[in-house]
């Protein structure tokens, strides 16, 4: 495939898609009839293809929504999926919140303004790596309730909320039957994961949920995800990475729909970087469509940010940063462009795909052809798959030979000409760079306030044993203090000076900070995989009364599992080892409890509340402390982040808004934080004097926090001359794509972001370069003059085209280890950019 040919083809595909889409995606006031059969959804009796992307409205400020949706549409999407978030919308029984980031209707109206469809996944249990799976905490306090079960208390509350949401959507004319964008609604969520739990009486519950949903009369179909069958008229759908090969639809009269094609993997603190390639996602999509799928939803297309305390247990604040749009809403190439090309090409041949007769051919071991033909209109579309791992090959199909890389699918227009292969990426790559902003705000001096460490006698809630954490915090805070006091005599302490007593505490929370006689003793933590941990630290004790204070913290409530209602946290056992008189068991010693931090209660992270305490000049080395300073908004429009590498664990607030939890002291196997950079969306900022407040649980250095901006100005091509140039140049003719020329050369195209030009060639090599964009290295067959050629061709231009031909670069094609590959990285700037 040539890059130039691909560009012409995709322009033609976009032209066809645009010409066809105006009537298909424009909603009328009278509404549309949405039905389905075994082949696809039908809108007013007409079949369509649906390329959908998940964008969750609470995970970005409303000011970002228009741009996110615009870019999603430019990526070839015609549908947006979102959950509803019960605990965000009904934090207290009967008290609703649909303001700001929770304005579901505003978000859906913007979807409609972009002439896109919508899928609304009501749940109301959603999982979604969202705190408590979206279920409000107050449900736990309803007597005899069992979540997601054939349980009357739960069903009563679930039905009340579902009907409330449906009515709210109806009042705003959001369903397609009313002229709105919503074509599908979801009830429940991945119920198969807990159906095996016999106490839930799962089949009866699912039957009830389906009938309850259908009785709301939305005028659009309902779905249940991650199931092979569903009750009645409800459509079962797939969630996973490879639904074309791993999912069996048992309801043969229903269409094949894919509600979650995971574009990466959500990450928890401590997890390594999770990457899923553009090639693998595209391969999975075409395998699914080859087998008759007609709707794919990318989960997530844009992940966004888990602001405040909204993330589930241990989940990173940045959500699905590896999606086609990263956490900052910037296009991640080549994932964005490679999928965009796929969408436009399939849509260009959707008539053959949706109406053609389907056939299947086994071409060789691991090689398949799925064909869609309308002979009377001379339309034919074929998907040729090589499902073998690590084995490229050539196969014969209808008298022609086709080279198919391993684990890839080629699309054949007219069942003859290759117009796309999932493994051959011709779009450019991009790499992020981070730039420290000017910290010249006049009042940018850090100040601090140390959280008071409570003693037993200072607490109001006292019991013989430590109490369960969630029953006390009620999910209004991550923090609960436990404190106790005990007396020691001289004979109790170790006689030898080299022996120190050790405090041992068993915890089912997520992290624990220990203080003995007000001195910081250390911290301990669990992990996403571990259900509990042991705090075990040497301590210094004294003759007389000793005070032990433990700050137990939760990194969000668990978001899944049949036992969710029984979730517990806090400390269970506490003892002092190493005393001269033996082990001192403190479990029934008498414990005081304090819910929330003092700074939380007083709201000292806000302009209004910060005067409630006395701040002092910065001193490093203090645990459980608050830090504040002011900063000005960085110039320009680039996204803003905080580099929190110098800190350990806590929470970030900007102008009173919770930006989320940070935990840089939780290192991966590679020894780096899972997330060091935290997004501060510009809509939260003022031009001057923004209040930044950080609560640090452990030990940190706030003067090391960096305010940075993010760019994707480093763009790359990485293409081999050996790629077979099978893809031809196409144009439109009478509503079809038609071959007009062949171009057997291969080219790489570099295009800067808007308003920028190529100012620097960072790397250029032809031969056998190694690495990825931002990390290329020259190989043994490197051509020294490649950088000069690229410089001459590209510097000062918004875009440039580079031939992928060894003769142009004077490369030795006979070099033993050459891959005849061109790798180039250039940097784009405009005059206003600072380094």
Short mmCIF file of N, CA and C in Angstrom, two decimals, residues 451 477 594-605 609 612 626:
data_model
loop_
_atom_site.label_atom_id
_atom_site.label_comp_id
_atom_site.label_asym_id
_atom_site.label_seq_id
_atom_site.Cartn_x
_atom_site.Cartn_y
_atom_site.Cartn_z
N UNK A 451 -1.66 18.41 59.66
CA UNK A 451 -2.88 17.81 60.19
C UNK A 451 -2.65 17.39 61.64
N UNK A 477 -15.44 10.34 52.85
CA UNK A 477 -14.02 10.65 52.98
C UNK A 477 -13.23 9.37 52.74
N UNK A 594 -11.94 8.97 64.45
CA UNK A 594 -12.24 10.29 63.92
C UNK A 594 -12.38 10.19 62.41
N UNK A 595 -13.59 10.50 61.92
CA UNK A 595 -13.87 10.46 60.49
C UNK A 595 -13.41 11.77 59.85
N UNK A 596 -12.77 11.68 58.73
CA UNK A 596 -12.28 12.81 57.94
C UNK A 596 -11.05 13.45 58.58
N UNK A 597 -10.32 14.14 57.72
CA UNK A 597 -9.21 14.96 58.17
C UNK A 597 -9.74 16.30 58.69
N UNK A 598 -8.97 16.94 59.52
CA UNK A 598 -9.34 18.26 60.01
C UNK A 598 -9.45 19.23 58.83
N UNK A 599 -8.51 19.15 57.90
CA UNK A 599 -8.54 20.03 56.73
C UNK A 599 -9.72 19.80 55.83
N UNK A 600 -10.18 18.54 55.77
CA UNK A 600 -11.39 18.24 54.98
C UNK A 600 -12.61 18.90 55.61
N UNK A 601 -12.75 18.70 56.92
CA UNK A 601 -13.92 19.24 57.61
C UNK A 601 -14.00 20.76 57.48
N UNK A 602 -12.88 21.42 57.50
CA UNK A 602 -12.85 22.88 57.44
C UNK A 602 -12.77 23.41 56.02
N UNK A 603 -12.62 22.51 55.05
CA UNK A 603 -12.57 22.93 53.65
C UNK A 603 -11.39 23.84 53.35
N UNK A 604 -10.22 23.54 53.92
CA UNK A 604 -9.08 24.46 53.77
C UNK A 604 -8.48 24.42 52.36
N UNK A 605 -9.01 23.58 51.49
CA UNK A 605 -8.56 23.55 50.10
C UNK A 605 -9.32 24.56 49.24
N UNK A 609 -12.43 28.47 52.88
CA UNK A 609 -12.12 27.70 54.08
C UNK A 609 -10.67 27.77 54.53
N UNK A 612 -9.44 29.10 57.95
CA UNK A 612 -9.85 28.46 59.21
C UNK A 612 -8.67 27.87 59.97
N UNK A 626 -0.85 19.58 54.74
CA UNK A 626 -1.45 20.30 53.62
C UNK A 626 -0.46 21.37 53.14
#
